[in-house]
XYZ file of C-alpha atoms in Angstrom:
533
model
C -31.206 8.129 9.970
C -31.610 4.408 10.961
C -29.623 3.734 14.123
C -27.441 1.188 12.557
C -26.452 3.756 9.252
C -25.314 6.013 12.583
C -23.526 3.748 14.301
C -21.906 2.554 10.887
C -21.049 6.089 9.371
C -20.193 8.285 12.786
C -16.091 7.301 12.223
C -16.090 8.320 8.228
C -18.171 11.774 9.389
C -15.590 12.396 12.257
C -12.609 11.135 9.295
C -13.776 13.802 7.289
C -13.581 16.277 9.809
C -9.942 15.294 10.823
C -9.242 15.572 6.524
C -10.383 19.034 6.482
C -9.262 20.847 9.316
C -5.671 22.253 9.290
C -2.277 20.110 9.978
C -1.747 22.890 12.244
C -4.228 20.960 14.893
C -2.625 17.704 14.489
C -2.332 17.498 18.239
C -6.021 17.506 18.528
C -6.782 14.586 15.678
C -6.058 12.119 18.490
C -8.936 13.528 20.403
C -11.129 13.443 17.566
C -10.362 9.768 17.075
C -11.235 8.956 20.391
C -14.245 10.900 20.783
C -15.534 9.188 17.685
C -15.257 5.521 18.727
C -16.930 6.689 22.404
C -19.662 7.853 20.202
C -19.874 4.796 18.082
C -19.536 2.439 21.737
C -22.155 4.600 22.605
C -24.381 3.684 19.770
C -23.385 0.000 20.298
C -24.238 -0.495 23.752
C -27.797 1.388 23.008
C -28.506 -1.118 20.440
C -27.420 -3.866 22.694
C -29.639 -2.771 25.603
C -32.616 -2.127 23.321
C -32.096 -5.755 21.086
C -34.900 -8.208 21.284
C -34.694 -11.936 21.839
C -37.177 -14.632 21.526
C -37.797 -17.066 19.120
C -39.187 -14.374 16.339
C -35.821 -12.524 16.535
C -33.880 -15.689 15.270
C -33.290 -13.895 12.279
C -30.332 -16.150 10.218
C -32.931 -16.811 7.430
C -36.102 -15.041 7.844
C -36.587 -11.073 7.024
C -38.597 -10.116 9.228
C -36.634 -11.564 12.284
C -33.998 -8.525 11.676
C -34.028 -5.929 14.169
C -33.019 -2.426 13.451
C -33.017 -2.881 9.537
C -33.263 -0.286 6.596
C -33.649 -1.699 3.011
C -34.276 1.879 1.152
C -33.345 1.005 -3.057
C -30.040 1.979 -3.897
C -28.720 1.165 -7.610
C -31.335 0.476 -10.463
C -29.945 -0.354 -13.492
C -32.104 -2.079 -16.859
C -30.677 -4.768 -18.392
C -33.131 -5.544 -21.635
C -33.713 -9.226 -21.438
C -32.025 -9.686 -18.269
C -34.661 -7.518 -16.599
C -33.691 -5.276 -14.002
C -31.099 -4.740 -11.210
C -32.062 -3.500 -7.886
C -29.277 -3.295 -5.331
C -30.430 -2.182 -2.012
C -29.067 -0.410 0.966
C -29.867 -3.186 3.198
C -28.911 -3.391 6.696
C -30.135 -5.097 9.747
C -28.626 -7.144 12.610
C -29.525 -10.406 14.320
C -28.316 -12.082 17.613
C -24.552 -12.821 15.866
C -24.304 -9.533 14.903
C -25.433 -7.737 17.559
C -22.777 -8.926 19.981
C -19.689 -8.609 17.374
C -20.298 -4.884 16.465
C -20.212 -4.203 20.765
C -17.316 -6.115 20.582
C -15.624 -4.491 17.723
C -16.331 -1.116 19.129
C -14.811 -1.256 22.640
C -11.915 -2.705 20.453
C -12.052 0.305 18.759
C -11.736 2.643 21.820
C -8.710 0.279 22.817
C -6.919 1.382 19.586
C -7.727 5.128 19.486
C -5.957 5.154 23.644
C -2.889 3.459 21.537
C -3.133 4.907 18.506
C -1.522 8.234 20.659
C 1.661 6.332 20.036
C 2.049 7.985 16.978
C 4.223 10.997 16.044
C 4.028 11.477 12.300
C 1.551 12.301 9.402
C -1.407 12.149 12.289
C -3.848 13.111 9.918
C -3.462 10.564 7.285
C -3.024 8.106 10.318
C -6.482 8.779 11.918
C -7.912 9.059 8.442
C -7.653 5.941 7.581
C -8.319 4.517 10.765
C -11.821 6.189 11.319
C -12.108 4.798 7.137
C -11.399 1.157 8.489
C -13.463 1.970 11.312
C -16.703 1.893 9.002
C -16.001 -0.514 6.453
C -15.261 -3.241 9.706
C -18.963 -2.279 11.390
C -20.410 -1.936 8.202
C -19.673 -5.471 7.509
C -21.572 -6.885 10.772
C -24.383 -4.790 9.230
C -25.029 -5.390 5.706
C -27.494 -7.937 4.426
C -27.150 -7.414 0.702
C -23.931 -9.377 -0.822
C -22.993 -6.540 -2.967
C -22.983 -3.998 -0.041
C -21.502 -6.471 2.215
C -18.391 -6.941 -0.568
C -18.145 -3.097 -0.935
C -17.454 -3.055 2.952
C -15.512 -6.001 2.852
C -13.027 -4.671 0.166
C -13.085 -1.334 1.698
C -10.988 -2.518 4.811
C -8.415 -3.319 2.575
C -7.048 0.026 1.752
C -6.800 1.593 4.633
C -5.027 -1.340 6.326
C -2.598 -1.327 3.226
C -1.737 2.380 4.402
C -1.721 1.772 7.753
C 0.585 -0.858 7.847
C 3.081 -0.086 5.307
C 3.351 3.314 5.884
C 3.461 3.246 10.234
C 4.830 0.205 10.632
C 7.912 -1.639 10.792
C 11.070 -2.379 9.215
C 9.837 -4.892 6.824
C 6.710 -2.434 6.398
C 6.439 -2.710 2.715
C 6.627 -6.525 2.441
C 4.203 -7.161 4.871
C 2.216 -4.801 3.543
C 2.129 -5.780 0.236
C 1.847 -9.980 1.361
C -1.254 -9.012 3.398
C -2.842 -7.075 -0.018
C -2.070 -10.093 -2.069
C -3.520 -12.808 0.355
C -6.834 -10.815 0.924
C -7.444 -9.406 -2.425
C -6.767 -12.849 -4.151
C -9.709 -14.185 -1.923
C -11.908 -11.161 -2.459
C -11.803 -11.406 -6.689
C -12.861 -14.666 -6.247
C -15.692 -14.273 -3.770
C -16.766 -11.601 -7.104
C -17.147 -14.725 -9.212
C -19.094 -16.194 -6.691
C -21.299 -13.254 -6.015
C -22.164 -12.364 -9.508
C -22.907 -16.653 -9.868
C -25.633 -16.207 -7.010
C -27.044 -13.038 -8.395
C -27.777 -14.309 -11.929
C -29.140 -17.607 -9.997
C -31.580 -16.168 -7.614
C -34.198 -13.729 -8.102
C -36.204 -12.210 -5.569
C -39.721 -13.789 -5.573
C -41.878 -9.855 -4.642
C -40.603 -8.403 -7.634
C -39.125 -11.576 -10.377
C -35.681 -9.625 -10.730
C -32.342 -11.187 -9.479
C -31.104 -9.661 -6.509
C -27.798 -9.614 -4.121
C -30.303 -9.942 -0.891
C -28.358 -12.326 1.517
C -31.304 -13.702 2.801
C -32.960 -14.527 -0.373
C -30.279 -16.645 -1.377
C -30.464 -18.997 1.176
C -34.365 -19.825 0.271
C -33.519 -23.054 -2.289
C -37.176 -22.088 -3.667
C -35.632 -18.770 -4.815
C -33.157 -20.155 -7.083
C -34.253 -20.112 -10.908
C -32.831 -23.599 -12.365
C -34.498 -23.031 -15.745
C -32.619 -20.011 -17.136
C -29.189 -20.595 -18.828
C -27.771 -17.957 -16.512
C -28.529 -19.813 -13.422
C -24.980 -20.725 -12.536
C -25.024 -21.903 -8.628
C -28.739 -23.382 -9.303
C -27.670 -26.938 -9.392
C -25.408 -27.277 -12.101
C -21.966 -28.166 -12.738
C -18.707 -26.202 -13.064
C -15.778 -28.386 -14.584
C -17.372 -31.811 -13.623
C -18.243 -30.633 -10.296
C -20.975 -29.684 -8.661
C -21.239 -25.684 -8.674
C -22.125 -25.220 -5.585
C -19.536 -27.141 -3.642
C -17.761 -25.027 -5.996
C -18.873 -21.824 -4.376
C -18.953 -22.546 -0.820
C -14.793 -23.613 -1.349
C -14.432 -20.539 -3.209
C -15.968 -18.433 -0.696
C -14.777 -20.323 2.606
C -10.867 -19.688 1.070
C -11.940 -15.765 1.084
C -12.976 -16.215 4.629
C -10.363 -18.107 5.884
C -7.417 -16.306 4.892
C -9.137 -13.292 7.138
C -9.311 -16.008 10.615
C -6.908 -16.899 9.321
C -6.718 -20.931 8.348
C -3.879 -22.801 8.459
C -2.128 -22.927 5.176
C -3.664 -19.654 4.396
C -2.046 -17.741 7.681
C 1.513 -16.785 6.145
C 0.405 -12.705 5.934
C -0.598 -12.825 9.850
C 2.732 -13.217 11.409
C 4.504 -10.317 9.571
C 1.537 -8.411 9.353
C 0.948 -8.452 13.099
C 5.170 -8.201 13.250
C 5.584 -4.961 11.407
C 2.031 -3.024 11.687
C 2.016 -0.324 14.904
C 0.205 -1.423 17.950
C -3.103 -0.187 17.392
C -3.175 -1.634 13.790
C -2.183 -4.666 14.987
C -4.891 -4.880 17.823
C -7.775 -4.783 14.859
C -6.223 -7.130 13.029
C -6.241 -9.765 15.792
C -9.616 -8.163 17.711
C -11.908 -7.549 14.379
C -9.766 -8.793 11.041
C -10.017 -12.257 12.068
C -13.983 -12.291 13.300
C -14.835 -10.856 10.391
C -13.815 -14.428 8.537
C -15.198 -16.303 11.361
C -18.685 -14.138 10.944
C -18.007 -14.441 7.163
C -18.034 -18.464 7.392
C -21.470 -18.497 9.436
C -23.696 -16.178 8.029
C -22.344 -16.102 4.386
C -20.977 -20.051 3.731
C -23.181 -22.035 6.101
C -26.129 -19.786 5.517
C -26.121 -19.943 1.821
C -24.908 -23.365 1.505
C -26.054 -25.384 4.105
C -26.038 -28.873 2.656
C -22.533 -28.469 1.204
C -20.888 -27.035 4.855
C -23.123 -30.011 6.727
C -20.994 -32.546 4.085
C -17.647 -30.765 4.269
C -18.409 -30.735 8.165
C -15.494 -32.969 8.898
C -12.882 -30.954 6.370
C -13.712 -27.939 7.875
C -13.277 -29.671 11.821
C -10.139 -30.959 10.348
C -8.655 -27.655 9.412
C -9.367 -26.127 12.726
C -7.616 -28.784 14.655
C -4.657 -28.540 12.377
C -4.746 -24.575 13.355
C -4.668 -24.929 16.810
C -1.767 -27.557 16.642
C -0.302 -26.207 14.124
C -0.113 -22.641 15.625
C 0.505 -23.692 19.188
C 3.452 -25.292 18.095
C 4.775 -21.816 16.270
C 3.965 -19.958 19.293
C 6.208 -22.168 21.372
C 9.101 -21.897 19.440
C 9.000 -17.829 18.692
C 11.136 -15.251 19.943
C 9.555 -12.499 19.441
C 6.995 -11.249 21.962
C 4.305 -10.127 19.261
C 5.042 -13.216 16.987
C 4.036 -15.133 19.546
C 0.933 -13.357 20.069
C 0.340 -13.653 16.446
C 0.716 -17.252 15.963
C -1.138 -17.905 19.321
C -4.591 -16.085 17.406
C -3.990 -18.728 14.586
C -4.284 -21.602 17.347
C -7.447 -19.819 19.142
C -9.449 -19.537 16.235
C -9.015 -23.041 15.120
C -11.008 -22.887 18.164
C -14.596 -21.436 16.216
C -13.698 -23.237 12.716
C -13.761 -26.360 15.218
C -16.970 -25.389 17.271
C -18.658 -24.092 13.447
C -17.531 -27.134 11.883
C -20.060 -29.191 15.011
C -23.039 -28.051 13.563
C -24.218 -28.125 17.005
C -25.610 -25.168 19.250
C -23.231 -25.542 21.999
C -20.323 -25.746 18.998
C -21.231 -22.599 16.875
C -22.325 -20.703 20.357
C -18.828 -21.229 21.695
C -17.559 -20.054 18.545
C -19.508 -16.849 18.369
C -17.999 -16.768 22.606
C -14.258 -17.647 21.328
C -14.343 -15.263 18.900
C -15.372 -12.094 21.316
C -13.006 -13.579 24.163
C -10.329 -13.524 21.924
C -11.236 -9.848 20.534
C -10.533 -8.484 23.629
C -7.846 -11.366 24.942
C -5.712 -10.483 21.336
C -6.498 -6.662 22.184
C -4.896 -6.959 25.636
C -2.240 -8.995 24.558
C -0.854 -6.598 21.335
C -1.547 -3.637 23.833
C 0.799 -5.293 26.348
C 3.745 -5.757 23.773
C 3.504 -2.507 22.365
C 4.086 -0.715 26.150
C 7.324 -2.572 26.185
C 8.057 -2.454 22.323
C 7.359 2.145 22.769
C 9.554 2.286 25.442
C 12.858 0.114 24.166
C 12.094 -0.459 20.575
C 13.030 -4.471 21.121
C 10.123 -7.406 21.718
C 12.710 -10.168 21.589
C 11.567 -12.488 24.962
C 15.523 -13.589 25.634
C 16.767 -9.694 26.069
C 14.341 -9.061 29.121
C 14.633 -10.953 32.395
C 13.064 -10.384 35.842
C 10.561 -7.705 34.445
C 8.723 -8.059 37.501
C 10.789 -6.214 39.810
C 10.982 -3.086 37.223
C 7.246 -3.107 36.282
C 5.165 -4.460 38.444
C 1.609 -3.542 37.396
C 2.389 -4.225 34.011
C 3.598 -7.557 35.314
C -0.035 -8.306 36.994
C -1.658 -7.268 33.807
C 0.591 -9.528 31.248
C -0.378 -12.241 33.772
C -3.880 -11.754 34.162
C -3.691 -12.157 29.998
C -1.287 -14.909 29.811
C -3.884 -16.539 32.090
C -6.991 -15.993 30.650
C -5.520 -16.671 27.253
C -4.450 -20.114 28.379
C -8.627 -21.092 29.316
C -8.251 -20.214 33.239
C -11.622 -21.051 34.809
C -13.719 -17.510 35.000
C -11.989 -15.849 32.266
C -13.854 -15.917 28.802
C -11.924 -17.926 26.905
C -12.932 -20.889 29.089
C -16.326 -20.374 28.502
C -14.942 -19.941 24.567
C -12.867 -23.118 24.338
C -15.328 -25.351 26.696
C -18.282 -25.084 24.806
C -16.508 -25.460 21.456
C -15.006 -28.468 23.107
C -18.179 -29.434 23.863
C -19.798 -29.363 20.162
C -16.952 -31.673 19.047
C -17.250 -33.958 21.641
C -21.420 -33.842 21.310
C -21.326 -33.896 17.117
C -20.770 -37.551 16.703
C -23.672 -38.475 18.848
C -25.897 -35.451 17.223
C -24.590 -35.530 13.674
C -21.706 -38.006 13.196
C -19.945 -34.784 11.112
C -16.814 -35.019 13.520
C -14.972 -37.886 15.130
C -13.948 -38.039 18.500
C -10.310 -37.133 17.752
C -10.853 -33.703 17.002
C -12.731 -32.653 20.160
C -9.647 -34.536 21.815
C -6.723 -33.072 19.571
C -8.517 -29.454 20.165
C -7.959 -29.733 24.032
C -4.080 -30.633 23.554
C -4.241 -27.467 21.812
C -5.035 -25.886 25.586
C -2.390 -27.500 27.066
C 0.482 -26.183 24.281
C -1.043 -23.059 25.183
C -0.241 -23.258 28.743
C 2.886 -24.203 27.983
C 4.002 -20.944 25.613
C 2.031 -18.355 27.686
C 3.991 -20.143 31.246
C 7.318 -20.275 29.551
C 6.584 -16.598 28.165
C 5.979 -15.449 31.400
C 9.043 -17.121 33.421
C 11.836 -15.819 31.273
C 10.701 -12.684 30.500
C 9.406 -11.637 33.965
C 10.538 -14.126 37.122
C 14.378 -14.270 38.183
C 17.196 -11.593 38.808
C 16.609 -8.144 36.599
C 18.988 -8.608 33.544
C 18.413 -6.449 30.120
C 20.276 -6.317 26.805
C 20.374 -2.590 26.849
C 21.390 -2.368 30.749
C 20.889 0.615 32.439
C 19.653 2.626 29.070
C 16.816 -0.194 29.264
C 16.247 0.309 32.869
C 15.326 3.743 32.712
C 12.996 3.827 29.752
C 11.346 0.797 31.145
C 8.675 2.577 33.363
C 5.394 1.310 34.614
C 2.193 1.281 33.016
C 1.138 4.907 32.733
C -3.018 6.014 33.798
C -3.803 6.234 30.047
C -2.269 2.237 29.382
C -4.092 1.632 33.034
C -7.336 2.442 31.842
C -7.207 0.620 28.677
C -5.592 -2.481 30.124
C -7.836 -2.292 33.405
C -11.148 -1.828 30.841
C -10.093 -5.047 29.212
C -9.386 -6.682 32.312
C -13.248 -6.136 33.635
C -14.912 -7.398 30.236
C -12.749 -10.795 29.748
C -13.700 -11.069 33.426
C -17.444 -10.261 32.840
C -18.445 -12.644 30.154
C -16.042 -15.496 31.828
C -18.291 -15.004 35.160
C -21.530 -14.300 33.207
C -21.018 -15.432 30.286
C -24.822 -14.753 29.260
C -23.815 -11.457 27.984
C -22.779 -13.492 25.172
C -25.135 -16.112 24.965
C -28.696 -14.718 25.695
C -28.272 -12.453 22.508
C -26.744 -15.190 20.717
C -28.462 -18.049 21.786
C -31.833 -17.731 19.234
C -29.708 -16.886 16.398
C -27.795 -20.379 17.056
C -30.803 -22.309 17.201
C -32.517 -21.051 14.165
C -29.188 -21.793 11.712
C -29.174 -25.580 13.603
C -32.850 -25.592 12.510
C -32.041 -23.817 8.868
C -29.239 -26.546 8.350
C -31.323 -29.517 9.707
C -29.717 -30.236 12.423
């Protein structure tokens, strides 16, 4: 089996096993879980180690660049006149890809430790996680539009389950918001897909095909058949395919998510358990921010170089817009939530540059923040297990009850907020950087945005500092007194590893950040050289 069908299927083979073995060894599903996303970092940092770089493993547009692909024919189907459908099982990963499935599986590992939080119906629970597990890597993989929407829809059911059956009060609603927001972005992204298919064919064998790749050759697209629908034309007056990049970038950036299109995050993040909630901020949301690079700008490069400025202008409003939010929550993990919104405008900002140093601090915000997010949701659910209440004004002087909790909550608040030699610097810098270069190398964005972006650091600062002095500095005073006092331990060695293990990384790539860019960096310049640019 190719490396990457492994690393992609190891979870669903270890779900299965947790499906058929007795309820009776519930107590060992946990175990299960955990040795199955080891397995799958395993598999990740092997393919890491062993990836290529140079300027023939670009990859973005060009076959053959791919490393570790397998394109075997899976669906073939006559259609008379039509000729003949050929959907493959194509998979294959380039630089973006190969750092975003490492990153999604340590997040993975961080979820199994917390998924141990939970008590009831353990095998449905770790079901469906190992389920989302695949669907989430196989999406980093896929290379064939019809494979990549089969992943791509399959994260939606198991995160359905997951949240409104473990989750919170409100379960159900947020639940049911999150299934609404997602799925009405994924029937359109169907239009979409089936438009591309019936307007590209594949030039080997003359048949239309779903092959990512081949749709972003403009030579590939047949403008003389009357089935051609994204070749040129026009849909309702408009050109068709500024139709399909909006169409497609909405899908995308409800999952980052984009400011108006956020409303599911805050309750979803709210009500889900702590482990669903830490791959919803650490993978959910890259997979829109991959979805917008290899998918939008990569099939439609002239239409995202001329929205350039609309897209710069939605990220900015993000990271106001959610800054602002954060600062006036209450609750610990709505905070959290509405901070994400803010640090992704981040990568729609750097994306939106069209410039190296832009997108590659995009691709770095978007890994910082996995693992930033990761630490962050991990943090409020410690205090959230122990007294069932995240509300910031019932805890005061935290400190002096938890101490090592108290280091790691600051070493998070910290490198959250873009502290020099944490990775979200390195993140927020070079997107910075993009916008501030992009006038001079494109004229996409004005200098406002890069500007408007770095007040977006400083409201940061503000609600991670303000965070930290009420709920943790001063005399020891809790809503539920002495009650509170005991249940409030310290950080046990199972939260110490995980927390500890996040520390090192969001350390690691803010010191050496090349563990980001050298895998990236080809990748970055061949869709600058794709686009024009």
């Amino acid at each position: 089996m190719n490396i990457l069908s492994l690393l992609v299927f190891t979870p669903l083979i270890f779900g299965l096993l947790i499906v058929v073995l007795p309820s009776s060894l519930r107590a060992g599903f946990k175990y299960i879980t955990l040795l199955a996303t080891l397995v799958q970092l395993g598999i990740s940092i092997w393919i890491y180690l062993h990836f290529q770089t140079g300027a023939n493993f670009g990859g973005i547009n060009q076959e053959g660049q791919f490393q570790f692909v397998q394109k075997i024919p899976w669906i073939n189907l006559s259609l008379g006149s039509l000729g003949k459908m050929q959907i493959d099982y194509f998979v294959g990963i380039d630089g973006i890809s190969v750092t975003l499935l490492l990153m999604s599986s340590v997040v993975m590992v961080i979820a199994a430790i917390a998924s141990w939080e939970i008590k009831s119906n353990l095998k449905g629970f770790f079901a469906l996680f190992l389920l989302l597990n695949t669907a989430v890597l196989g999406v980093f993989c896929a290379l064939d539009f019809f494979l990549f929407y089969i992943f791509y829809e399959l994260m939606l059911l198991p995160l359905y389950f997951l949240i409104g059956m473990w989750g919170g009060a409100r379960r159900e609603y947020a639940a049911i918001k999150f299934f609404l927001y997602t799925l009405f972005g994924s029937v359109f992204m169907l239009l979409v897909m089936v438009g591309l298919y019936l307007s590209v064919k594949d030039p080997a064998t003359g048949n239309h095909t779903f092959n990512i790749i081949q749709m972003m050759n403009p030579a590939n697209y047949d403008t003389n058949s009357v089935f051609s629908i994204l070749a040129h034309k026009t849909i309702l007056g408009m050109p068709a395919r500024t139709v399909g990049f909006v169409v497609l970038f909405i899908a995308f950036a409800i999952k980052v998510p984009v400011v108006p299109l956020h409303t599911w995050l805050p309750d979803a993040h709210v009500e889900a358990p702590t482990p669903v909630s830490i791959i919803l901020a650490g993978i959910l949301l890259k997979i829109g921010g991959y979805g917008i690079i290899r998918i939008c700008l990569g099939i439609f490069p002239e239409v995202a170089s001329s929205g350039a400025f609309w897209l710069g202008l939605l990220g900015v409003i993000s990271i106001i817009y959610g800054a602002l939010n954060a600062l006036a929550q209450r609750d610990l993990k709505r905070m959290i939530a509405y901070s994400s919104v803010s640090h992704m405008g981040f990568v729609l900002l750097g994306i939106a540059s069209l410039t190296a140093e832009g997108i590659s601090g995009a691709v770095m915000q978007m890994v910082s923040h996995a693992f930033l997010s990761t630490m962050l949701f991990f943090l409020a659910g410690v205090v959230y297990n122990r007294v069932h209440d995240r509300d910031i004004y019932n805890f005061r002087g935290l400190a002096t009850l938890m101490p090592r909790y108290t280091i790691f909550i600051m070493i998070a608040f910290f490198a959250s907020l873009g502290l020099p030699g944490f990775s979200a610097f390195i993140g927020e810098a070079f997107s910075l950087l993009g916008a501030f270069e992009s006038p001079l190398a494109n004229g996409n964005l004005p200098y406002w945005m890069a500007v408007c972006g770095s007040i977006g650091i400083l409201l940061s600062a503000a609600y991670f500092l303000w965070t930290l002095q009420r709920m943790f500095f001063g005399s020891l005073s809790l809503k539920g007194g002495d009650v509170w006092r005991t249940a409030l331990g310290d950080v046990n060695p199972r939260e110490t590893i995980a927390l500890t293990s996040l520390t090192i990384l969001t350390l690691a790539l803010g010191l050496m950040p090349s563990l980001v860019f050298d895998k990236i960096n080809d990748s970055v310049l061949a869709l600058i050289h794709f686009m024009g640019k």
